[in-house]
Coordinates of C-alpha atoms in Angstrom, one line a residue:
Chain A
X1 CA -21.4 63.0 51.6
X2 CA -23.2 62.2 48.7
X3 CA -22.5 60.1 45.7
X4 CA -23.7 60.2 42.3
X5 CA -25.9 57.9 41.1
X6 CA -24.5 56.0 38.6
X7 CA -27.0 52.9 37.1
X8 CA -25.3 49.7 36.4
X9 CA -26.8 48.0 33.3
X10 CA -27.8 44.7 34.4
X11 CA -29.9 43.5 31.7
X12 CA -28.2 42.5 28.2
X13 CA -29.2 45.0 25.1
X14 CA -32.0 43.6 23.7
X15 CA -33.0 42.9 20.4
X16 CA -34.7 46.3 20.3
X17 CA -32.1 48.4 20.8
X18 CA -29.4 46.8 19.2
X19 CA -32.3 47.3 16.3
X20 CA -32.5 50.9 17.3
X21 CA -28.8 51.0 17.3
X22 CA -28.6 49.9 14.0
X23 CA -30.8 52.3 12.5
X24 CA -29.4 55.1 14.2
X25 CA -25.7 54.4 13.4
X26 CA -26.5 53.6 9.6
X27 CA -26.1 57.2 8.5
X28 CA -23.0 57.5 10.4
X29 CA -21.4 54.6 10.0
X30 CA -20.6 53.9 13.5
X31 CA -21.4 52.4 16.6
X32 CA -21.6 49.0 17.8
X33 CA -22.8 47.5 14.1
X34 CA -19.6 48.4 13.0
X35 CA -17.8 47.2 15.8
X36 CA -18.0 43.4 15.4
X37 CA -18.2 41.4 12.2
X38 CA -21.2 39.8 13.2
X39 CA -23.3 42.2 14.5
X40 CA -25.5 42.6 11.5
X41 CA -25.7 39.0 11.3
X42 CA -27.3 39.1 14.8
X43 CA -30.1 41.1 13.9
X44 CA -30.5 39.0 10.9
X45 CA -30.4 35.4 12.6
X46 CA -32.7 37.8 15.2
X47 CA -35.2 39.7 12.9
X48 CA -35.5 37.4 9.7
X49 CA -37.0 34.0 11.6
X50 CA -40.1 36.5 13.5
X51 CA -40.9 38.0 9.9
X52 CA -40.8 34.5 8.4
X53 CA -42.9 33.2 11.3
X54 CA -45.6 35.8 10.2
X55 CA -45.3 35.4 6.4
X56 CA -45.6 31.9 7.6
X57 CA -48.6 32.3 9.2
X58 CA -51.5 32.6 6.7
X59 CA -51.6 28.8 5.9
X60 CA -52.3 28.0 9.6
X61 CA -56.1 27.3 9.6
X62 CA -55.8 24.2 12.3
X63 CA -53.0 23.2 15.5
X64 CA -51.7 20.9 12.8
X65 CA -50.2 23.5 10.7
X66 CA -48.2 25.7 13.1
X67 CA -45.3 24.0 11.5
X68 CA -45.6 25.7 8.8
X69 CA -44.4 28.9 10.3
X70 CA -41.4 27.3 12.2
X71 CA -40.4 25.6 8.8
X72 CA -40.2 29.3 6.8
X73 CA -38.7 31.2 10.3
X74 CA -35.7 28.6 9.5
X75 CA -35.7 29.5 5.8
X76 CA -35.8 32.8 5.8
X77 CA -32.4 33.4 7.4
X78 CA -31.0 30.3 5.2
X79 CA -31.9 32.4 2.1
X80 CA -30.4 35.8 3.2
X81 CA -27.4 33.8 4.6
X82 CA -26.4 31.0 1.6
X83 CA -27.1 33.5 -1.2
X84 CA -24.7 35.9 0.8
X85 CA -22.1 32.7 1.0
X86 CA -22.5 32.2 -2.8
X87 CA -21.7 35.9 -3.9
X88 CA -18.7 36.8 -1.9
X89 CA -16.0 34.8 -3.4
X90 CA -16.9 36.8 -7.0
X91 CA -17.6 39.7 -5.2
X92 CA -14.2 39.6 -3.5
X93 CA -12.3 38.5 -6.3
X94 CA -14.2 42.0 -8.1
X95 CA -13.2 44.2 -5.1
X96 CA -9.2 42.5 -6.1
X97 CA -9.1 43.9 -9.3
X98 CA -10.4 46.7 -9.1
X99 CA -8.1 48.0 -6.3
X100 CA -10.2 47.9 -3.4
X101 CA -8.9 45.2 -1.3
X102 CA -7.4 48.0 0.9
X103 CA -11.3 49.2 1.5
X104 CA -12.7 45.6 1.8
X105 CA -13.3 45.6 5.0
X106 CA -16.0 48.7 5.2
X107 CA -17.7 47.2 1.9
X108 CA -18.5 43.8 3.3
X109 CA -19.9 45.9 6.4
X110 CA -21.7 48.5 4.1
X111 CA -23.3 44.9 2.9
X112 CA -24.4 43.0 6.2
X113 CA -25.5 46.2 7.4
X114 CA -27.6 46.8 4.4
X115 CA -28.8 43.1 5.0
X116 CA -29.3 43.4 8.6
X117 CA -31.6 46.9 7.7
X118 CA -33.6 44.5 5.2
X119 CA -34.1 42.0 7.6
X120 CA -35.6 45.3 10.3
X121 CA -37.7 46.3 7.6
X122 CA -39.1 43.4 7.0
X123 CA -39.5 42.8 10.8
X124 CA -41.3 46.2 11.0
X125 CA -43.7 45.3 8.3
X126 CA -44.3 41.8 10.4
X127 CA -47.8 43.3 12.1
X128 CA -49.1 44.9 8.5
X129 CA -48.4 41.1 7.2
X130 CA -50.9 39.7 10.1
X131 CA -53.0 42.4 9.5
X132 CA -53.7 41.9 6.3
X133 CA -54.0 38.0 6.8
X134 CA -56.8 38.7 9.3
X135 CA -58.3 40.7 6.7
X136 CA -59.2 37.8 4.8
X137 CA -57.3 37.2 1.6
X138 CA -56.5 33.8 -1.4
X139 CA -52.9 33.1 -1.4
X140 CA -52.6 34.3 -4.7
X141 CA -53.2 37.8 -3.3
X142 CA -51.1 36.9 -0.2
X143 CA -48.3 35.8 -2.5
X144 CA -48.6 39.6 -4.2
X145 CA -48.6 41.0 -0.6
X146 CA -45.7 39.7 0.6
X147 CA -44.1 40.5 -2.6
X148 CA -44.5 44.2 -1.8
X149 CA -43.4 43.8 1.8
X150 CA -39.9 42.3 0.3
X151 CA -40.2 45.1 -2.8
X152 CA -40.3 48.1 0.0
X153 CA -37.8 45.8 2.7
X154 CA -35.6 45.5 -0.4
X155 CA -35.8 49.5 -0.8
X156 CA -35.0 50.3 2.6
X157 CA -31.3 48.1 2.6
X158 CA -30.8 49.6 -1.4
X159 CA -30.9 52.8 1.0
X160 CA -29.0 52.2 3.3
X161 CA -26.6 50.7 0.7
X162 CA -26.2 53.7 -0.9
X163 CA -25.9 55.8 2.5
X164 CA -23.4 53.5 3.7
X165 CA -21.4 53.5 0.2
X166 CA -21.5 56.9 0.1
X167 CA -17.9 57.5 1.8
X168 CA -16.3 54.5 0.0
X169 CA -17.3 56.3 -3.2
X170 CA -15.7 59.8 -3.0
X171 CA -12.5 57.5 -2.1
X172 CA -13.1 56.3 -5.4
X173 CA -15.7 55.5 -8.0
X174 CA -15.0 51.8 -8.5
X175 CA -16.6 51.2 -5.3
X176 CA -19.4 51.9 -7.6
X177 CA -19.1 49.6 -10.0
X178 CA -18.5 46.7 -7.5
X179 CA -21.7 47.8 -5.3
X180 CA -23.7 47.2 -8.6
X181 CA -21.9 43.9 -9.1
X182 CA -22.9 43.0 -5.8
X183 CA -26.1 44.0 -6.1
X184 CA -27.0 42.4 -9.7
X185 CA -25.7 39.3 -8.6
X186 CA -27.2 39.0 -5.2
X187 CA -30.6 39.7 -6.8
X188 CA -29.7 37.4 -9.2
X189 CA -29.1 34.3 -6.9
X190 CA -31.5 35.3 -4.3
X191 CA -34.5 35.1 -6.8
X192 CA -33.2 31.3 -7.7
X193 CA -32.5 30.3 -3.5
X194 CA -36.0 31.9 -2.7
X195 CA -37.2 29.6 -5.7
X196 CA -35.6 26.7 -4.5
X197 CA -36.6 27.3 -0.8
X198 CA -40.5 28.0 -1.2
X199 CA -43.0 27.5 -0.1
X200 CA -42.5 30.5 2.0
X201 CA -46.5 31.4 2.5
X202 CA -47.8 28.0 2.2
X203 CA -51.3 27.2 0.6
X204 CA -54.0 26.0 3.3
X205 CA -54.8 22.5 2.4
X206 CA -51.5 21.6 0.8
X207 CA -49.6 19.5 3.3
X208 CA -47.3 21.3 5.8
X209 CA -43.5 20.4 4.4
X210 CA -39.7 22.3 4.6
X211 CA -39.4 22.3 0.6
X212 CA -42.3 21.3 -2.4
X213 CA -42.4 17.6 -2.7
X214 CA -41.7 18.5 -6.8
X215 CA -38.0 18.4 -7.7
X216 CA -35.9 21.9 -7.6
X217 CA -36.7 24.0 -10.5
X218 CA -35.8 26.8 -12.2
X219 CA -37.1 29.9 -11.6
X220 CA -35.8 32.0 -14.6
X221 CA -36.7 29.1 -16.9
X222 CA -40.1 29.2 -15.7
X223 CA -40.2 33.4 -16.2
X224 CA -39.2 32.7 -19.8
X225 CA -41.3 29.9 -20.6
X226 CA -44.4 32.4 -18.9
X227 CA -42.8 35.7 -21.3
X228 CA -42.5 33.1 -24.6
X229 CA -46.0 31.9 -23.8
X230 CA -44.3 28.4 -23.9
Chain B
X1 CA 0.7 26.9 -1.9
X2 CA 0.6 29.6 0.1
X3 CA 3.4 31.5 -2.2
X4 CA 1.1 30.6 -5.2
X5 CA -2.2 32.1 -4.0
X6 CA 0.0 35.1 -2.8
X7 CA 1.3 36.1 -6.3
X8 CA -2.3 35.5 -7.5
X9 CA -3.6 38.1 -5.0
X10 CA -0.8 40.2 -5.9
X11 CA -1.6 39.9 -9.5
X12 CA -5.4 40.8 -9.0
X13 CA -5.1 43.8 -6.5
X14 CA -2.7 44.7 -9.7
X15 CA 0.9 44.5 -7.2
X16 CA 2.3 43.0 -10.1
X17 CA 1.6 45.0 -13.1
X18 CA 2.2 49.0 -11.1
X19 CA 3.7 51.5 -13.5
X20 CA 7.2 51.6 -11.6
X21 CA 7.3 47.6 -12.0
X22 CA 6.2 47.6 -16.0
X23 CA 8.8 50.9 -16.5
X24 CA 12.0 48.9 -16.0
X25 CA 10.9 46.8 -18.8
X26 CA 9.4 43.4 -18.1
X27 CA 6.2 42.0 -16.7
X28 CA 6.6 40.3 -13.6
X29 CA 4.7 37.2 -14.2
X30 CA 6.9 34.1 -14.3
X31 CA 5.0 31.7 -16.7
X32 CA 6.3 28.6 -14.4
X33 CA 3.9 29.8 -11.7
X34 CA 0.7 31.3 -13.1
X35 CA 0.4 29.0 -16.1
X36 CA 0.0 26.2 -13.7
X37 CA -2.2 28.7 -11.7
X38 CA -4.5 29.6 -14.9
X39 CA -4.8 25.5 -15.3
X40 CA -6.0 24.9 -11.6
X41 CA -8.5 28.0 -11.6
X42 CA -9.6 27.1 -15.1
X43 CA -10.5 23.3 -13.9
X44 CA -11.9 24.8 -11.0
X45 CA -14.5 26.5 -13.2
X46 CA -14.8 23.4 -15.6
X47 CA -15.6 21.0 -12.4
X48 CA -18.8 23.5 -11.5
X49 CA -19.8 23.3 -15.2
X50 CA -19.6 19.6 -15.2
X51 CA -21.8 19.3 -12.3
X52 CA -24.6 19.7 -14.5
X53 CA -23.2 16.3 -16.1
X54 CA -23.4 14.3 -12.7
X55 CA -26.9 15.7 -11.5
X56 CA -28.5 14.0 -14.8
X57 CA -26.7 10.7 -13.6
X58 CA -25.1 7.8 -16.3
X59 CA -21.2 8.6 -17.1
X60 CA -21.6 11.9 -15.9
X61 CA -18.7 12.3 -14.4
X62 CA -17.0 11.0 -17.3
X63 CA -18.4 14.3 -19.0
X64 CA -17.7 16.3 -15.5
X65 CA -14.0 15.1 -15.7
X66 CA -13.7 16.2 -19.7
X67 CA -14.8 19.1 -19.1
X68 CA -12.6 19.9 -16.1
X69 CA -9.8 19.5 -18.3
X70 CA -11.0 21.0 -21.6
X71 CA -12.0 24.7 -20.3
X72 CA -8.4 25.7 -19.6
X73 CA -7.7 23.8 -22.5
X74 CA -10.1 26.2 -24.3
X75 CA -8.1 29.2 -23.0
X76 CA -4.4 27.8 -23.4
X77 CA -4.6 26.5 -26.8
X78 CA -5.9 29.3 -28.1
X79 CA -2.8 31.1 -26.9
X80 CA -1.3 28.8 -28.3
X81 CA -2.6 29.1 -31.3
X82 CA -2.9 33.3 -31.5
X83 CA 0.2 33.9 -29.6
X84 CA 3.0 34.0 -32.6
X85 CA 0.3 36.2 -34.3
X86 CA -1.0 38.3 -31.6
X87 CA 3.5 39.0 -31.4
X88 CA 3.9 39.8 -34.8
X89 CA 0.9 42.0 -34.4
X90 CA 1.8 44.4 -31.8
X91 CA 5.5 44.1 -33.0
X92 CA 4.6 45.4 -36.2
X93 CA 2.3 48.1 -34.7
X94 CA 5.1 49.7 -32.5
X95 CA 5.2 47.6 -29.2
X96 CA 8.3 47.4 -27.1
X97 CA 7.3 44.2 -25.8
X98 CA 9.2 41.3 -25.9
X99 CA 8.1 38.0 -27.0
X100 CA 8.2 36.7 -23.4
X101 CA 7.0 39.8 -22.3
X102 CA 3.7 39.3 -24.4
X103 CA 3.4 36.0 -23.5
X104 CA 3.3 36.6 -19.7
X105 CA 0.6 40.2 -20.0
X106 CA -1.5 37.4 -21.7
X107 CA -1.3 34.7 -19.7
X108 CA -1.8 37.7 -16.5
X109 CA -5.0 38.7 -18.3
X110 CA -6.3 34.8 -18.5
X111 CA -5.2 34.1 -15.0
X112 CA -7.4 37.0 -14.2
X113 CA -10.2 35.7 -16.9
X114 CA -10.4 32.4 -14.8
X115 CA -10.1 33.8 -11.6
X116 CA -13.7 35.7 -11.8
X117 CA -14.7 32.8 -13.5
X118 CA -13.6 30.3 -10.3
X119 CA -15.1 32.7 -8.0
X120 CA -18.3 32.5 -10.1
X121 CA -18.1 28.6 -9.9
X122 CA -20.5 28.1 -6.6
X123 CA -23.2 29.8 -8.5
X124 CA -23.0 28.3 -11.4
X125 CA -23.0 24.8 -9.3
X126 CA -26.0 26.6 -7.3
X127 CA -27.7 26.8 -10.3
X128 CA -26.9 23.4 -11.5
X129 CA -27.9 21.3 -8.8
X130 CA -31.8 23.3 -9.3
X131 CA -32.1 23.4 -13.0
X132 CA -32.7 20.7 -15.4
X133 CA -32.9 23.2 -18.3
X134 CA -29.8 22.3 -20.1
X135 CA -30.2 25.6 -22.8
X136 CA -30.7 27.9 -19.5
X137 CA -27.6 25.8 -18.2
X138 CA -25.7 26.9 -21.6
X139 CA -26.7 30.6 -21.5
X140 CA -25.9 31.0 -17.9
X141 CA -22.5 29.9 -18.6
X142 CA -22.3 32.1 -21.8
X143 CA -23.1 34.6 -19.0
X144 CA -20.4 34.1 -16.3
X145 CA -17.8 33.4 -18.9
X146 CA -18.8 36.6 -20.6
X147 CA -18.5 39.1 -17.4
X148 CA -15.2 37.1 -16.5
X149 CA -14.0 37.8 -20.1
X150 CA -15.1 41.5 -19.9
X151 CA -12.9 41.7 -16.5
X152 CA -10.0 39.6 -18.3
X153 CA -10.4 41.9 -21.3
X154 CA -10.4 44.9 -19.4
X155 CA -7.3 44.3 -17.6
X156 CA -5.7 43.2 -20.4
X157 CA -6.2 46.9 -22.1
X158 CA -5.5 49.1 -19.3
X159 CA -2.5 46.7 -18.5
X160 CA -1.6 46.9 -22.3
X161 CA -1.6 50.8 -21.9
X162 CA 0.7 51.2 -19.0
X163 CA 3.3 48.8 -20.1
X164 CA 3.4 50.9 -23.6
X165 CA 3.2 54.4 -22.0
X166 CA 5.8 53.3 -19.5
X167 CA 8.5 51.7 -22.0
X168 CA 8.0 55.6 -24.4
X169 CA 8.3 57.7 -20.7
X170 CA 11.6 55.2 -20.1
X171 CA 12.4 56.1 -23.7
X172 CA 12.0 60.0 -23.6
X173 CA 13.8 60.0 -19.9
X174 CA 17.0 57.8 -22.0
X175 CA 17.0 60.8 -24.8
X176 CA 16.8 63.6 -22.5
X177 CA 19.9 62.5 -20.3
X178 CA 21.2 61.7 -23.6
X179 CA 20.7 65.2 -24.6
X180 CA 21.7 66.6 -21.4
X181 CA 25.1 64.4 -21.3
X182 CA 25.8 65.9 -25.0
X183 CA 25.7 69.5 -23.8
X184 CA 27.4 69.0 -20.5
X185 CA 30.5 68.3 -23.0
X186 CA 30.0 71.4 -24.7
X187 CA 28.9 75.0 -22.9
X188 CA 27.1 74.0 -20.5
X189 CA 26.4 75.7 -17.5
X190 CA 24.6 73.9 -14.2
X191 CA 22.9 77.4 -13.3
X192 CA 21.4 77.7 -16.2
X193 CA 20.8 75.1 -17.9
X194 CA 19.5 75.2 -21.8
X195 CA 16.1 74.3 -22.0
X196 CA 16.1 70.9 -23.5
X197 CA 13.7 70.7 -26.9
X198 CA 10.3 69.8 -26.0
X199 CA 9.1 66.4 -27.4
X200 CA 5.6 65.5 -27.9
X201 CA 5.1 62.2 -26.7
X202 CA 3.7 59.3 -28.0
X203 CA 0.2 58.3 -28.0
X204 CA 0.1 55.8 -26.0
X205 CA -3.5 55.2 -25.5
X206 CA -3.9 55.0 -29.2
X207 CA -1.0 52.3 -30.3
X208 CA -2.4 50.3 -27.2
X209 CA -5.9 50.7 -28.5
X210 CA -5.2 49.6 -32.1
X211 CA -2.9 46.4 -30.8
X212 CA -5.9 45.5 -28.4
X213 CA -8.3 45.6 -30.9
X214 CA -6.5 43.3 -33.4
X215 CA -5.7 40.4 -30.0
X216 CA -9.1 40.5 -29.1
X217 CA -10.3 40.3 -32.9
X218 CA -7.9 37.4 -33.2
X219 CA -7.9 35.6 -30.2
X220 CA -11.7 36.2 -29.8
X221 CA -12.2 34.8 -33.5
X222 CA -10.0 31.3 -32.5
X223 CA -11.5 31.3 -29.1
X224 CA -15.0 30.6 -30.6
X225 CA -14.0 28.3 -32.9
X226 CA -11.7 26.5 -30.2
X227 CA -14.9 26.3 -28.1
X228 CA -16.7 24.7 -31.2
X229 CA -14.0 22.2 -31.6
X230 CA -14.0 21.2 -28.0
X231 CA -17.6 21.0 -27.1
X232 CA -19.3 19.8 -25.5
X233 CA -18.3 21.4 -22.0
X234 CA -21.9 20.8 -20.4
X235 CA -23.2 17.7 -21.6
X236 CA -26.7 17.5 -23.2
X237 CA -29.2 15.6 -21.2
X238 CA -29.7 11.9 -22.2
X239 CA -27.1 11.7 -24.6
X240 CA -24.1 9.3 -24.4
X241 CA -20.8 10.5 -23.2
X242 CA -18.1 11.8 -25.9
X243 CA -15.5 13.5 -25.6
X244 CA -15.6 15.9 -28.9
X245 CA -18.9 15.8 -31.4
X246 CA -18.8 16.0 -34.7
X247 CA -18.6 19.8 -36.6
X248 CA -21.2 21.6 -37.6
X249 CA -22.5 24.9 -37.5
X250 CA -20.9 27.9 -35.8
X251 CA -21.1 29.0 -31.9
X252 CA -22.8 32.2 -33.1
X253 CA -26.0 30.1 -34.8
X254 CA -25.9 27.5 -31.4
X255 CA -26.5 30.7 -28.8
X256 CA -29.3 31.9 -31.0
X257 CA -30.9 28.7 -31.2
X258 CA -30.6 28.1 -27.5
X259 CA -32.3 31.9 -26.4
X260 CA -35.2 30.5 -29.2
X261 CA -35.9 27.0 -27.5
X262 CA -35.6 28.8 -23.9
X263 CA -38.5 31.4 -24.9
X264 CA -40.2 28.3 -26.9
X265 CA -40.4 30.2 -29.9

């Protein structure tokens, strides 16, 4: 008598293929992402420290500075995480009165999802960051780089956004309205926390610290003062 | 408490202002409840504003702790002050609405005002506790006022429009069974009944749009001015505590002063 063979999964889904779940169930809006509340945050707390760790990494010239990495692999999922915090009371409060408390529920997740896909994409482009860093480059040029690493991370979640928005939006087209409330506010108060949270590269020869030793500032003061030539 | 935040929620996921509700002709927003409810959300946004008071140190909270009170101050008293117009007004202009009718669809529309604006209060205290700009600090919280108002406005209009359309669909319903009752008593017959004459109902998107304009003309107009009177809300950096300054200019000439210093032109 023979019996099928049936194999027991004995080791715990990793990192990689919750990742590969995510990506696969983003389109269809299913699978375990959607099942738990936290899932996406998961892949963020997961994904978003290795990506810092790398962004991290150009300002380590000496065993002395490896801090520096550690330091931004804790801010990065700080910044994702508070700015997130700070924009869902108004972004509930929008969802209210507009009629779409009913369909709360699949927005927030359209949200961390869209998160959690930033955080993948930024994890992907993790190697390209080193790559380039081995290349040889000034931090002014590494500061650009990384800029276009967020610029295309940022792309991929505005995708998968959209995707994930798609359904809530033939239900009605205030969803809409309070996906670009979301997303104008977020962008908003994320540029300010990243602000507030750099250095995020680090310069080489500048002394390894968690934030700049010079009191918080204000980074849309600064862009207007640079645009008024003031 | 409890109770409290309920009818709020029930007033912003718009429970309390459906089209069956408005068409048996009143609002359902008792005053005893959500004025105290736009005072606490209104204070809730003042004490993030006043932050900025108590980051630059001194008698900042004294400022922190006027202008807790004075933003819903600034919204009340300028109901206050509109209200007997803003009545006469859309009274005059063909509304059905009672006086305490009016006064509760505007206090729903500030409750709703002050409600973004509280759930915009983190980020504004965010943004305080990194800026030291105090004309950013002012244009930021022209800002969040401004989208709150925009919400609060918008509300107010679309609410405005159902109570009126529902109060002439009430009205037409009244002079049909009028109708009907009048023919019953003479030949009528239930298997055929005459065709009642068709009525071409009012506009109700236009009367609602005309008495809209002339609240927000007046109650935008005293709101400014109320603003003026009770500044300041933020507290300007190194200067003493007090509680009103001394009038001069208008709100108008401030904000454009303000974007000109930010851009250092």
């Amino acid at each position: 008598m023979s019996t099928a063979f049936t194999p027991t999964p004995t080791i715990a889904p990793t990192i990689a293929s919750r990742a590969d779940g995510l990506l696969r169930d983003v389109r269809a809006g299913t699978g375990w992402a959607n099942r738990r509340w936290y899932s996406p945050w998961i892949v963020v707390l997961m994904s978003a420290p290795l990506y810092g760790a790398a962004m991290g990494w150009f300002s380590v010239d000496s065993p002395a500075r490896v801090l520096m990495p550690v330091y931004i692999a804790i801010k990065m999922p700080i910044l994702i995480g508070a700015t997130t915090l700070l924009c869902l009371p108004g972004f509930f409060v929008i969802n209210s009165i507009l009629g779409l408390r009913s369909d709360f529920g699949e927005a927030w997740r359209a949200i961390t999802g869209a998160q959690a896909a930033m955080t993948l994409a930024l994890l992907s482009l993790a190697p390209v960051t080193l790559f380039a860093y081995a290349g040889g480059m000034g931090h002014l040029d590494a500061v650009r780089f990384n800029a276009v690493m967020f610029t295309l991370a940022t792309g991929a979640a505005q995708v998968v956004l959209f995707v994930r928005y798609r359904r809530l939006r033939a239900l009605s087209p205030r969803h809409g309205w309070a996906m670009w409330f979301w997303v104008i506010l977020y962008g908003f108060v994320g540029i300010q926390m990243g602000w507030m949270l750099r250095p995020f590269i680090g310069t080489p020869g500048k002394p390894v610290a968690f934030f700049r030793e010079e009191p918080f500032s204000n980074a849309y003061v600064v862009i207007a003062k640079l645009l008024g030539g003031g | 408490m409890l109770a409290w935040l309920k009818q709020l929620d029930e007033l912003l996921r718009g429970d309390r202002t459906r089209s069956s509700l408005l068409s048996q002709g009143d609002i359902p927003i008792p005053l005893r409840r959500f004025m105290p409810i736009a005072i606490v959300l209104g204070c809730a946004y003042g004490f993030f504003m006043g932050w900025f008071a108590i980051a630059r140190g001194g008698d900042g909270w004294k400022q922190m702790l006027a202008g807790t009170i004075k933003l819903p101050a600034l919204f009340l008293l300028t109901l206050l002050v509109t209200f007997p117009s803003l009545y006469v007004f859309s009274a005059l202009a063909g509304s059905r609405l009672t006086f305490r009718s009016t006064m509760r669809l505007l206090v729903a529309a500030i409750v709703v005002n002050l409600a973004v604006g509280a759930s915009l209060g983190p980020i504004l205290g965010f943004f305080t506790l990194s800026t030291s700009s105090y004309h950013f600090m002012i244009l930021l919280n022209v800002a969040l006022l401004g989208v709150a108002g925009i919400i609060g406005v918008t509300f107010l209009q679309r609410t405005l429009r159902r109570v009126i359309d529902a109060q002439w669909t009430a009205d037409l319903q009244r002079q049909d069974e009028a109708e009907s009752a009048k023919m019953a008593g003479e030949n009528y017959d239930p298997n055929n009944p005459p065709a009642l004459p068709r009525r071409t109902p009012p506009r109700a998107g236009d009367a609602a749009t005309g008495i809209f304009a002339v609240w927000m003309l007046v109650y935008g107009l005293v709101g400014t001015q109320m603003g003026w009177l009770l500044r300041p809300f933020i507290g300007a950096p190194g200067a003493a505590f007090e509680l009103f300054r001394d009038r001069e200019g208008s709100a108008f000439q401030a904000i454009g002063t303000t974007l000109s210093r930010l851009l250092g032109l």
